[in-house]
Coordinates of C-alpha atoms and ligand atoms in Angstrom, one line a residue:
X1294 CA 0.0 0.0 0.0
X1295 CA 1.2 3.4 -0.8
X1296 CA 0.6 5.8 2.2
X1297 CA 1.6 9.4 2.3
X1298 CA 2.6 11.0 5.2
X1299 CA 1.5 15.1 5.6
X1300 CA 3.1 16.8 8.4
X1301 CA 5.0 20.3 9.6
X1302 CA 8.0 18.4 11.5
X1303 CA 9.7 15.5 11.4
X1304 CA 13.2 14.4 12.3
X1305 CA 15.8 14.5 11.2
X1306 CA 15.0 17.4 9.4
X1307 CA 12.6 19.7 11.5
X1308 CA 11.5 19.3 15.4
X1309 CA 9.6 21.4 18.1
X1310 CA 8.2 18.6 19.7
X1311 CA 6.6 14.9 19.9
X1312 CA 5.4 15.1 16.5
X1313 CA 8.8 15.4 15.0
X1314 CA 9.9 11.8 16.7
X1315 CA 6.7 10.2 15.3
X1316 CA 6.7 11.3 12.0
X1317 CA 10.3 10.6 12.0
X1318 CA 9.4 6.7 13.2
X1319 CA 6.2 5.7 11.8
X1320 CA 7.1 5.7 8.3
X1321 CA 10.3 3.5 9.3
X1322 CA 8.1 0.8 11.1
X1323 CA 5.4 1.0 7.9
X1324 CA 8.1 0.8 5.4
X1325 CA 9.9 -2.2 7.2
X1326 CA 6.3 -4.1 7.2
X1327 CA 6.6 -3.7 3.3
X1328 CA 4.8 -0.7 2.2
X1329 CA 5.6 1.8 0.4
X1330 CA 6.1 5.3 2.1
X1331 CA 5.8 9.1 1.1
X1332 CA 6.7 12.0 3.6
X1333 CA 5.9 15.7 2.8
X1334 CA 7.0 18.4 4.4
X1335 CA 7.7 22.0 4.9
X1336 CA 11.6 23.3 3.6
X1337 CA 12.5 25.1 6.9
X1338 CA 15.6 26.9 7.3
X1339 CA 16.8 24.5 10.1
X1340 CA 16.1 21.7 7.6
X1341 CA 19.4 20.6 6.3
X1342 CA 19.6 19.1 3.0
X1343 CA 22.7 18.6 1.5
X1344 CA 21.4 16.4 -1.6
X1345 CA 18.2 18.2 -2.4
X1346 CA 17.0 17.7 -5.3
X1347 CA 14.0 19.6 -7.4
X1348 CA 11.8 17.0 -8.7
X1349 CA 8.7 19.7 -9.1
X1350 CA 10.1 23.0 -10.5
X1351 CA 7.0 24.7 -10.3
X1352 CA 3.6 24.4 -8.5
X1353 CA 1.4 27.2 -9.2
X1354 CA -1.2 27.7 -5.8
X1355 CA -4.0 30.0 -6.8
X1356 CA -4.5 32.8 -3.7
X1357 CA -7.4 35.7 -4.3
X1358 CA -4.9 38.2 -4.5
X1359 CA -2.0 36.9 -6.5
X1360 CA -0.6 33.4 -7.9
X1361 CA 2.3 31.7 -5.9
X1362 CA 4.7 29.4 -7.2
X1363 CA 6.9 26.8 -5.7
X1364 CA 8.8 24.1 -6.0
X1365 CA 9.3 20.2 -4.7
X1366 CA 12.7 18.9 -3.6
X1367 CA 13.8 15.5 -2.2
X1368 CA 15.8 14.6 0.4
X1369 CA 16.8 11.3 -1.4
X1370 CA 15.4 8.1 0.2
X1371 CA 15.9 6.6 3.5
X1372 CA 15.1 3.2 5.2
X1373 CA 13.0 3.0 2.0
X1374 CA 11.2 6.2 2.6
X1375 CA 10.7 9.1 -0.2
X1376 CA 11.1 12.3 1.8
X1377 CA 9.3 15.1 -0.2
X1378 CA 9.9 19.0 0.7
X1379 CA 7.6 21.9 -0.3
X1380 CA 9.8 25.0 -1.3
X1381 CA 8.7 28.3 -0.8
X1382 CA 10.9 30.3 0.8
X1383 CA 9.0 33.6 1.7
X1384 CA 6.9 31.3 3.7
X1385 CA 9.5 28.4 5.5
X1386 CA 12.9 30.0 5.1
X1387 CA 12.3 31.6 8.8
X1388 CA 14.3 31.2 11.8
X1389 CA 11.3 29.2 13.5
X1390 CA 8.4 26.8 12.3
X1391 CA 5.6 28.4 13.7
X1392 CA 6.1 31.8 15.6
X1393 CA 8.8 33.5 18.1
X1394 CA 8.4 33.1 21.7
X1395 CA 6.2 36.9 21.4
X1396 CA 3.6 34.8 19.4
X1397 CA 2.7 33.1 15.7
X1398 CA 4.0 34.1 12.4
X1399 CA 0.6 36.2 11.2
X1400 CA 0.2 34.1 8.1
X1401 CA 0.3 31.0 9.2
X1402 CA -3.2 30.6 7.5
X1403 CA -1.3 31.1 4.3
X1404 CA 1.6 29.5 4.6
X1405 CA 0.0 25.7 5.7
X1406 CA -2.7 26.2 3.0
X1407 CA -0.1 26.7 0.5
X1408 CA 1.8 23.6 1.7
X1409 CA -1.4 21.2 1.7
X1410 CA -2.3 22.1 -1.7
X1411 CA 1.3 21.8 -3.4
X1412 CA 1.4 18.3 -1.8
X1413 CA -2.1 17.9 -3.4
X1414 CA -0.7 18.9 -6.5
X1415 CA 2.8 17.5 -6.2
X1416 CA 1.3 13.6 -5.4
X1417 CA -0.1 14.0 -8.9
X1418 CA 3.3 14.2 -10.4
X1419 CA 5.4 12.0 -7.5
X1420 CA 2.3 8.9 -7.1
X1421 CA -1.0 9.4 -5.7
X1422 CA -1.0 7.5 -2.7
X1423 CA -4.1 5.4 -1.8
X1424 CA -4.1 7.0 2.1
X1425 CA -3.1 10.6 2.8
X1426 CA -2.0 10.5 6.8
X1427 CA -2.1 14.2 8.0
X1428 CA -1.1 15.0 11.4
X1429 CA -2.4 18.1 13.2
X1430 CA -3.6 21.3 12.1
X1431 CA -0.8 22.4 9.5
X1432 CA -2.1 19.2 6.9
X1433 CA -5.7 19.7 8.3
X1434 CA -6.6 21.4 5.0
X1435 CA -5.8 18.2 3.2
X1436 CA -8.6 16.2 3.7
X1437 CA -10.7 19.3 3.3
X1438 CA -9.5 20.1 -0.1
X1439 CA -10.0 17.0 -1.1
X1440 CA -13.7 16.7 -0.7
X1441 CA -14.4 20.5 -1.5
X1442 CA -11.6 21.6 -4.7
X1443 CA -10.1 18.2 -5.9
X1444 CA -13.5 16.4 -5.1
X1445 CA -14.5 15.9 -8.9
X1446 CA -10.6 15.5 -9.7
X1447 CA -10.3 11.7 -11.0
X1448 CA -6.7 11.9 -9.8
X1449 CA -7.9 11.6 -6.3
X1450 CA -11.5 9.4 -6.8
X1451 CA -10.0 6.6 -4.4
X1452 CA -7.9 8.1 -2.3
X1453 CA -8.6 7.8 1.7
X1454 CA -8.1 10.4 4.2
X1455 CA -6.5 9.5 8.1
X1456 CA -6.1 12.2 10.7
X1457 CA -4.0 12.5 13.6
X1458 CA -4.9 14.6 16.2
X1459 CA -1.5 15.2 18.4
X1460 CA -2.9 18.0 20.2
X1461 CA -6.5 19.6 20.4
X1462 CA -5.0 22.6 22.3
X1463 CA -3.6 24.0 18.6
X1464 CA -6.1 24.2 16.2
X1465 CA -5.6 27.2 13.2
X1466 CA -7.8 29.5 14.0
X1467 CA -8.1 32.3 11.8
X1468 CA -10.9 35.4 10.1
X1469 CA -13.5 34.6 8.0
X1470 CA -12.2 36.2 5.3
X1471 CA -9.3 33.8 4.9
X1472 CA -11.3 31.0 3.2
X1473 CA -11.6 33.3 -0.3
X1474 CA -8.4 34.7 0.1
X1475 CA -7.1 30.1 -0.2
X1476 CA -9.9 30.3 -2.5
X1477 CA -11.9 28.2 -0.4
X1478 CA -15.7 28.0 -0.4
X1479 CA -18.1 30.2 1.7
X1480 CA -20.1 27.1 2.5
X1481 CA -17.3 25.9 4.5
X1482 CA -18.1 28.5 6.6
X1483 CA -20.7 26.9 8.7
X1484 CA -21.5 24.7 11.8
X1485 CA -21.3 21.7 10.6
X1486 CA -18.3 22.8 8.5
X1487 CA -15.4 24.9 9.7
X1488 CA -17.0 27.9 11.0
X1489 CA -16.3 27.9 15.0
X1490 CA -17.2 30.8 17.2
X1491 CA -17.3 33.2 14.2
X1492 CA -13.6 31.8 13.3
X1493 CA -12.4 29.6 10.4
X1494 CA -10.7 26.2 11.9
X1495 CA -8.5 24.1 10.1
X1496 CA -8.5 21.3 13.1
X1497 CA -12.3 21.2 12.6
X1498 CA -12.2 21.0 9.1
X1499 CA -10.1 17.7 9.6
X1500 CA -12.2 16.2 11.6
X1501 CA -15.4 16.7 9.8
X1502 CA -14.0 15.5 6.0
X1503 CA -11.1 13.2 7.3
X1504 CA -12.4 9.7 6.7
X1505 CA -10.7 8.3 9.9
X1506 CA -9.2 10.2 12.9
X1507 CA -7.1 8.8 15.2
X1508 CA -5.4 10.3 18.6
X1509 CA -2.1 9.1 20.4
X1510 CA -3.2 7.5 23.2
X1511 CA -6.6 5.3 24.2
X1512 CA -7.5 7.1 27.0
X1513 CA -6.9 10.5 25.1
X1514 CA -9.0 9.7 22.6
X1515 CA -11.4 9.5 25.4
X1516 CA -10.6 12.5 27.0
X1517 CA -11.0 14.8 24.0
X1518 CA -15.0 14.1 23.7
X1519 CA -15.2 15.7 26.5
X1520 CA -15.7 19.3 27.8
X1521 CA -13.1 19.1 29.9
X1522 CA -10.3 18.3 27.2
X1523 CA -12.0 19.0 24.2
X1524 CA -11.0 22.4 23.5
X1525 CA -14.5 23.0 22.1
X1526 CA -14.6 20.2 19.4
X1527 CA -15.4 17.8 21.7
X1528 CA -19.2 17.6 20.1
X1529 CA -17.5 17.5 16.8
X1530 CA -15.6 14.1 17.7
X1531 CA -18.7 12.6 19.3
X1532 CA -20.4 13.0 16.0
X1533 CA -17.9 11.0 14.6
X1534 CA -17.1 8.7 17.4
X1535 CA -17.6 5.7 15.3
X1536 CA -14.2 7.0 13.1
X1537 CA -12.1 7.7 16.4
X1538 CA -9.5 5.8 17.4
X1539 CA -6.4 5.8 20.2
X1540 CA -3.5 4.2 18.7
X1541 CA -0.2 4.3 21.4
X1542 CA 2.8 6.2 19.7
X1543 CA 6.2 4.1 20.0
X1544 CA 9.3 5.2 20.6
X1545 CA 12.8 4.8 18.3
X1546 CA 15.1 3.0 20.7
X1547 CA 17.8 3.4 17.4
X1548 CA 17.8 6.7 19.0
X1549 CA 16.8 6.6 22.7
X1550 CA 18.6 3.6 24.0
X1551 CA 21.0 4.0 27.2
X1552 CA 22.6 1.3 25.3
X1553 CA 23.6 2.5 22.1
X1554 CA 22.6 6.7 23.0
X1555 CA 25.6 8.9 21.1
X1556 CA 25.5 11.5 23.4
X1557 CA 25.8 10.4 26.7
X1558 CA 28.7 9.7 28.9
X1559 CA 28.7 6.1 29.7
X1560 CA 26.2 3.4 28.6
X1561 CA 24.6 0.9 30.7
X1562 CA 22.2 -1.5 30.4
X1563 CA 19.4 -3.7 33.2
X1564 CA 22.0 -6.2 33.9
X1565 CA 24.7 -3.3 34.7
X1566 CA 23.5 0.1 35.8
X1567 CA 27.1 1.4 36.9
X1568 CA 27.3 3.9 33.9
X1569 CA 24.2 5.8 34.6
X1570 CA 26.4 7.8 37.7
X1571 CA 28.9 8.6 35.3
X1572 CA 26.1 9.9 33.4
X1573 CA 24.6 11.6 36.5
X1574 CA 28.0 12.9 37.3
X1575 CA 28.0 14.3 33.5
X1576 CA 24.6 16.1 33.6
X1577 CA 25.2 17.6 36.7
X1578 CA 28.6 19.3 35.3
X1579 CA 26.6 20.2 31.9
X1580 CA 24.3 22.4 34.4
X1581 CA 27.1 23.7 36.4
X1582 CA 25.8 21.9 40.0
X1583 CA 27.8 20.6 43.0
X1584 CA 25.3 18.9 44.9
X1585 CA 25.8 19.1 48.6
X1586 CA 25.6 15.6 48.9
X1587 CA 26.2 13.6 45.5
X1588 CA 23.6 10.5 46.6
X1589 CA 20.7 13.1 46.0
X1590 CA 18.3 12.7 43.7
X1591 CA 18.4 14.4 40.4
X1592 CA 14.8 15.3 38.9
X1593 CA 14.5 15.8 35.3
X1594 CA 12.3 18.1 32.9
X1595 CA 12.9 18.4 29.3
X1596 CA 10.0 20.2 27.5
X1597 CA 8.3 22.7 25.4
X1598 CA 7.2 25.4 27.9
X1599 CA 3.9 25.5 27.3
X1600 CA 0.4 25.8 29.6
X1601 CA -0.2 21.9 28.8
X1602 CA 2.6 21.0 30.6
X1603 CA 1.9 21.8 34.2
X1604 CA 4.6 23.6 35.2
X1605 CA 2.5 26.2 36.9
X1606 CA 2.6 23.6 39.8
X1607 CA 6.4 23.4 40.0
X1608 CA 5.8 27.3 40.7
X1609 CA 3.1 26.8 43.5
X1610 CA 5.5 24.1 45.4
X1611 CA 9.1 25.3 45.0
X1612 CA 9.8 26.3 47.8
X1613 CA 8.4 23.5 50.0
X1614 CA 10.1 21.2 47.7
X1615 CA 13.2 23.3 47.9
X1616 CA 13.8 21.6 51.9
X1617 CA 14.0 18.4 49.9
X1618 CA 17.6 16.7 49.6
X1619 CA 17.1 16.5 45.7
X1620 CA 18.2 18.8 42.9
X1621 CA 15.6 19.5 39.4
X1622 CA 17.5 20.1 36.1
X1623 CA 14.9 21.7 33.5
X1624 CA 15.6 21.8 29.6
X1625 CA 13.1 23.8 28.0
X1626 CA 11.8 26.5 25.5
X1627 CA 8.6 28.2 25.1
X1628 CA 6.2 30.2 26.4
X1629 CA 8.1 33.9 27.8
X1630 CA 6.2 32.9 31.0
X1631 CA 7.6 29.9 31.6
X1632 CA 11.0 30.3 30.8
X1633 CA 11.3 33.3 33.2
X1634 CA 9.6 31.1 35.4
X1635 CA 11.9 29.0 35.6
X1636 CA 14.7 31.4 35.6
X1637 CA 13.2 33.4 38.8
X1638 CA 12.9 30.0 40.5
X1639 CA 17.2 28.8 39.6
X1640 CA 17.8 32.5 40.9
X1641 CA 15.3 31.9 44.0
X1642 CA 16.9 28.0 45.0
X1643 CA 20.1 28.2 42.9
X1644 CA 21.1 25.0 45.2
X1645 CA 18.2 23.2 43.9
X1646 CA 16.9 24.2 40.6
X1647 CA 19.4 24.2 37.7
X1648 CA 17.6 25.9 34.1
X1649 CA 18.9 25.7 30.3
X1650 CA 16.3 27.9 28.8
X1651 CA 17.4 26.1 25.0
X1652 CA 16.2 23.6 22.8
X1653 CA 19.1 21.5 23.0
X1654 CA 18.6 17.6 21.6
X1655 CA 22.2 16.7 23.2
X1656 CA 21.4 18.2 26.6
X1657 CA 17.9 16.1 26.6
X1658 CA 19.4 13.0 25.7
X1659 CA 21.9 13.8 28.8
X1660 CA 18.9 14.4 31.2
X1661 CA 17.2 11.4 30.2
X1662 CA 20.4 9.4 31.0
X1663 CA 21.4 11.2 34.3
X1664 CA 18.5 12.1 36.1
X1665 CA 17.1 9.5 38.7
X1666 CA 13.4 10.7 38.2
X1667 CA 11.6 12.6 35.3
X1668 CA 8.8 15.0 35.9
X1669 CA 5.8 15.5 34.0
X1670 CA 3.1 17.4 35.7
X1671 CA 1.0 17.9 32.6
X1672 CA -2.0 19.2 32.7
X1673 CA -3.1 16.9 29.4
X1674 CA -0.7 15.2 27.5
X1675 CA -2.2 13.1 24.4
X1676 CA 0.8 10.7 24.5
X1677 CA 4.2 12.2 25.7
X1678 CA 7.2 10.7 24.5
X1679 CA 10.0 11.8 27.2
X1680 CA 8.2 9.4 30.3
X1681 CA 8.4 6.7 27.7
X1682 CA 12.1 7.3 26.6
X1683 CA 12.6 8.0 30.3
X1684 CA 11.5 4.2 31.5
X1685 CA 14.0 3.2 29.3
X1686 CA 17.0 4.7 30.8
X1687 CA 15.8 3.7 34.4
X1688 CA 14.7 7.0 35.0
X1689 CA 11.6 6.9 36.8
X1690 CA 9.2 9.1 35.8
X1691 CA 6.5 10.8 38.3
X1692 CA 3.6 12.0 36.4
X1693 CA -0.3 13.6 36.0
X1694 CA -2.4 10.6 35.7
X1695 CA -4.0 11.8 31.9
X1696 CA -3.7 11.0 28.3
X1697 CA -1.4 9.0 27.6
X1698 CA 0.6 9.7 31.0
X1699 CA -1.8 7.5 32.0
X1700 CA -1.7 4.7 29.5
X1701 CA 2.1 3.7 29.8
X1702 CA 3.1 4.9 33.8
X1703 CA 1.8 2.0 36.2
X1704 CA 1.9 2.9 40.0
X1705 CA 4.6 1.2 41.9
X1706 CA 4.0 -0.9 44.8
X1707 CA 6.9 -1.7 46.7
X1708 CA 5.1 -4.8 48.7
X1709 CA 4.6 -6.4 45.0
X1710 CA 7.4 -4.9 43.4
X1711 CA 5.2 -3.8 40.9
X1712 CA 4.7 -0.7 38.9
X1713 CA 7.0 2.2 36.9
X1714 CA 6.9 5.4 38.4
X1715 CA 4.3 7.7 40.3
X1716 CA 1.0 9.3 39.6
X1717 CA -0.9 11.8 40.7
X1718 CA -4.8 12.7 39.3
X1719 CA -5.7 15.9 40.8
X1720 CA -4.4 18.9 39.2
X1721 CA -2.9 20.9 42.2
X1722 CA 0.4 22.2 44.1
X1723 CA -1.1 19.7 46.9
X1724 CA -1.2 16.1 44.4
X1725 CA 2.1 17.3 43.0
X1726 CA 4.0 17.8 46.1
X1727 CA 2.7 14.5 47.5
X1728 CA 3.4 12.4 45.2
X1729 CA 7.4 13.7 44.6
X1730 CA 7.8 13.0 48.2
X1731 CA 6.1 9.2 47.4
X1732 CA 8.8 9.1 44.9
X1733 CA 11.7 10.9 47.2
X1734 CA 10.9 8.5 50.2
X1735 CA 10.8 5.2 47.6
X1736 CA 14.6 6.3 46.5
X1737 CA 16.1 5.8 50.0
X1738 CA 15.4 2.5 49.4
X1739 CA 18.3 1.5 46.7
X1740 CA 17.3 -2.1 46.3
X1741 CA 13.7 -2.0 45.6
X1742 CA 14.6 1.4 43.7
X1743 CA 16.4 -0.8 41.4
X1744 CA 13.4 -3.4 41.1
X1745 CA 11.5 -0.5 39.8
X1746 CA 14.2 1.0 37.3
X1747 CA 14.5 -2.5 36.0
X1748 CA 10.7 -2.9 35.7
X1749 CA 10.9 0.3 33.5
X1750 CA 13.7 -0.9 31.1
X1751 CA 11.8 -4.3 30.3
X1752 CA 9.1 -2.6 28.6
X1753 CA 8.7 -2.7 25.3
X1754 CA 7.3 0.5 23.7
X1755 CA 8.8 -0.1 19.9
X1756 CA 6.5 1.1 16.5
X1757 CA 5.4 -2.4 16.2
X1758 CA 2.3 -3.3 17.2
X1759 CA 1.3 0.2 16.9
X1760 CA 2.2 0.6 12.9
X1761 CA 0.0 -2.4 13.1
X1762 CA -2.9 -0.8 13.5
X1763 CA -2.6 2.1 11.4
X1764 CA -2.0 -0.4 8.9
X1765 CA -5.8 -2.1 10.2
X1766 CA -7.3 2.0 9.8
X1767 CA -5.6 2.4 6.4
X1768 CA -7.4 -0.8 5.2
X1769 CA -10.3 -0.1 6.4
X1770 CA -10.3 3.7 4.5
X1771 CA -9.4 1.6 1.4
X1772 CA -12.6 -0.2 1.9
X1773 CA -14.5 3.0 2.5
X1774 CA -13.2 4.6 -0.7
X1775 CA -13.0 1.6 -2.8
X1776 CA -10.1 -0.4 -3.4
X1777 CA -9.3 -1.3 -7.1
X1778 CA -11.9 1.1 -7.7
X1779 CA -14.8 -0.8 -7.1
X1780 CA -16.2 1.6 -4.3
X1781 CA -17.4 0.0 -1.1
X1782 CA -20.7 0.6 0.8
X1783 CA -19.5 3.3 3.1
X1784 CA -20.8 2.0 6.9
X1785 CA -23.5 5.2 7.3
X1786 CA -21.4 6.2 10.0
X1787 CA -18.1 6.5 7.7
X1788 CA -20.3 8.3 5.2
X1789 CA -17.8 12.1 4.6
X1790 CA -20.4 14.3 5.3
X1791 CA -20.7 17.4 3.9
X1792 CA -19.6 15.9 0.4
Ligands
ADP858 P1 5.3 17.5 23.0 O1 5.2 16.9 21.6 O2 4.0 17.9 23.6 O3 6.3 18.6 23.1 P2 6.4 14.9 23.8 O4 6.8 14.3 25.1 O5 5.6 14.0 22.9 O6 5.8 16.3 24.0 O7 7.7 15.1 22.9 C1 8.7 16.1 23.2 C2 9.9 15.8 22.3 O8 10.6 17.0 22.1 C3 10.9 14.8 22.9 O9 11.6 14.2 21.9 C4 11.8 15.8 23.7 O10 13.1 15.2 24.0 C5 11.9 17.0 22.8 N1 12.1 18.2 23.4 C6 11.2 19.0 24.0 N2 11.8 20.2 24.4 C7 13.1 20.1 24.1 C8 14.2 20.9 24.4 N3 14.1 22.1 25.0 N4 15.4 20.5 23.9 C9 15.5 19.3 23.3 N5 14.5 18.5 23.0 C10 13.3 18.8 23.5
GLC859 C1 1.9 16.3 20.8 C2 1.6 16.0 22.3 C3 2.4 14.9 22.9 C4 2.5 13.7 21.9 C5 3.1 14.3 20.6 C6 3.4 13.2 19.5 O1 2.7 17.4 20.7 O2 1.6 17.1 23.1 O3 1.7 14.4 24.0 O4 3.4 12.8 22.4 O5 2.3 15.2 20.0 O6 2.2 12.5 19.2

């Protein structure tokens, strides 16, 4: 099966967050099962490609005020994977994918809309695939397209739409008057459509025309029909419950293995942990911390700073958590807020809260190597990748009990020797502080602590059984939209409304 892969990041090439690692993966696991993969994405400044090659020279994307042109270059081909790149540099040639800290590039709109439509356009030239696999708001305009400009386009009669939600908290919201200006119809612009609270939004659009939508974890798929989580769709996804799935993201242990990791100071492994305090002793130096007493505990964050992410809590408890004998190291970037956050709290405890405001790659693979805990507060996280990487390098995460937090952190009981890490449900100061403590008092305790590092590194969180059953969505899209052309009765819940 051909599958094409729509996203704004992916790594190697481009990263901000989770998103990046799973484009990045999925395609590898797909490919390795024996189908053949596509990936489009946005030329970025920060995307490095020393091969490039045009293999579109010209795309024309009709806007209401004037014509734009660009181009498609590849990559080359790894692990069996085409990797396709939109070229337009007044749009991508920026020092950031989406915005500065001060807030999003203003024609965002714009510059998403022209990427979906040149991969529209450039799959006519490079293979149509039979399933188009967007991911987030940036490809949301995709499936729209689709059934609104290309539906009569024969090119596309078969083709199957799959949508993954990473994130309801982003969802392109922009005026009205940007659907004629992407030459969009008016009749978009409704309820049932993408009209929302007298805005245009692209997440909705997804959800409504996509064929199948999927979400990162089970229990965030879940969480997002309701009020609580839903960021205002959540009546949108009930209609379409029937087409909504949680599917787990793996992990690449190629690149987060304690065993194999290239940037870390010594590797270890469950049957000999003795390198992780030379690692410990290595992070500690990166930050520039002495620890009064080097048998503390390190904590470690590495994260966008962002609301979703909790660390309004860390703030609320600091200085309680400050008479601890423990020390947090935080990697991050984000959100002004948070990062001078963070800042005021290394200059309030500069004993026990060490800060690299950066987005450093190195630094988090350090973190996740020499810390003895990993924090993640979040306040919803639809998968999270770091707690999973973290369980793999006996770093025991302590973590909100939502999304997918939830799905892949089991409590530990010392009298069974049970469990991974430490969860707390409530969202307070109160939870949080508590259940640090839990984790705190558990680390006196070296030789169950090492039971419970142990039961971390066993599990298996590879692309596997998750690529699995993408493959089982993409089959059953095929069915939906007709496979060999002989078009399937749609089940009258899979019906694309608004057709
Ligand atoms: P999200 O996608 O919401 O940011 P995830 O836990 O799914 O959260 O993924 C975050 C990814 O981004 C991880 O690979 C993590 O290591 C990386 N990351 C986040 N912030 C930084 C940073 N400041 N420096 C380096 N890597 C980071
Ligand atoms: C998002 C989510 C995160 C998830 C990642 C990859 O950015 O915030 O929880 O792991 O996407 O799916």
């Amino acid at each position: 099966m051909h599958i094409a892969f729509v996203a704004s990041e992916c790594v190697p090439f481009s990263k901000t967050g989770g998103l990046a690692d799973v484009v990045g993966a999925l395609p590898r696991a797909l490919a390795a099962a024996g189908h053949q993969v596509s990936v489009y994405l946005p030329r970025y400044r920060m995307t490095k490609l020393p091969d490039a090659q045009t293999v579109v020279r010209s795309i024309t994307v009709p806007f209401d005020d004037r014509y734009r042109f660009c181009s498609v270059v590849t990559g080359g081909s790894h692990s069996g994977i085409k990797f396709y790149f939109v070229d337009y540099p007044p749009y991508f040639d920026r020092d950031a994918l989406y915005g500065t800290p001060a807030g999003d590039y203003p024609d965002n709109a714009e510059r998403f809309a022209l990427f979906s439509r040149a991969v529209l356009e450039a799959s006519k030239v490079l293979g149509v695939p039979q399933v188009f696999h967007c991911h987030d708001w940036q490809s949301a305009l995709v499936p729209v397209m689709l059934r609104t400009l290309y539906a009569e386009d024969p090119a596309f009669r078969d083709v199957g739409t799959v949508f993954t939600i990473h994130n309801m908290g982003y969802q392109g919201l922009f005026p009205p008057e940007i659907l004629p200006l992407l030459m969009l119809p008016w009749d978009l612009f409704t309820i049932s459509k993408m009209e929302f609270f007298g805005q245009v939004n692209f997440l909705k659009g997804a959800l409504v025309f996509s064929d199948f939508i999927t979400t990162v974890s089970r229990k965030y798929s879940q969480e997002i029909q309701t009020t609580e989580y839903g960021f205002g769709l959540e009546g949108v996804l009930r209609n379409r419950a029937a087409t909504v799935t949680g599917i787990l993201n793996g992990v690449d242990y190629d690149e987060w293995s304690p065993q194999t990791d290239k940037f870390i100071a010594a590797h270890y492994s469950p049957e000999d942990l003795s390198g992780k305090t030379v690692c410990k002793r290595d992070l500690l130096a990166a930050f520039g911390v002495d620890p009064a007493d080097p048998t503390w505990p390190v904590i470690g964050i590495v994260s966008r700073f962002a609301a979703q992410k909790g660390f309004d809590l860390i703030s609320q408890i600091m200085d309680r958590l400050a008479r601890e004998d423990m020390i947090v190291v935080a990697l991050g970037a984000g959100d002004k807020v948070y990062e001078e956050m963070f800042r005021r709290l290394h200059k309030q405890f500069p004993q026990k809260i060490a800060v690299k405001v950066a987005y450093d790659n190195a630094i988090a693979h350090k973190i996740e190597a020499g810390s003895d805990m990993f924090l993640m507060p979040s306040r919803y996280e639809p998968c999270g990748l770091n707690q999973i990487y973290s369980l793999k390098y006996g770093t025991v995460p302590v973590v909100r009990a939502t999304g997918g937090l939830d799905d892949t952190i089991e409590p530990w009981d010392a009298r069974t020797g049970r469990g991974t890490g430490f969860k707390f449900t409530e969202y307070n100061g109160e939870s949080l502080l508590l259940t640090i403590k839990q984790a705190l008092q558990a680390f006196r305790d070296q030789s169950s602590w090492q039971t419970l590092m142990r039961n971390g590194m066993s599990k298996d969180f590879s692309w596997n059984a998750s690529a699995k059953e993408y493959v089982r969505i993409y089959d059953r899209v095929r069915q939906i939209r007709g496979v060999n052309g002989s078009h399937a009765q749609p089940e009258p819940e899979l019906v694309v409304r608004a057709r």
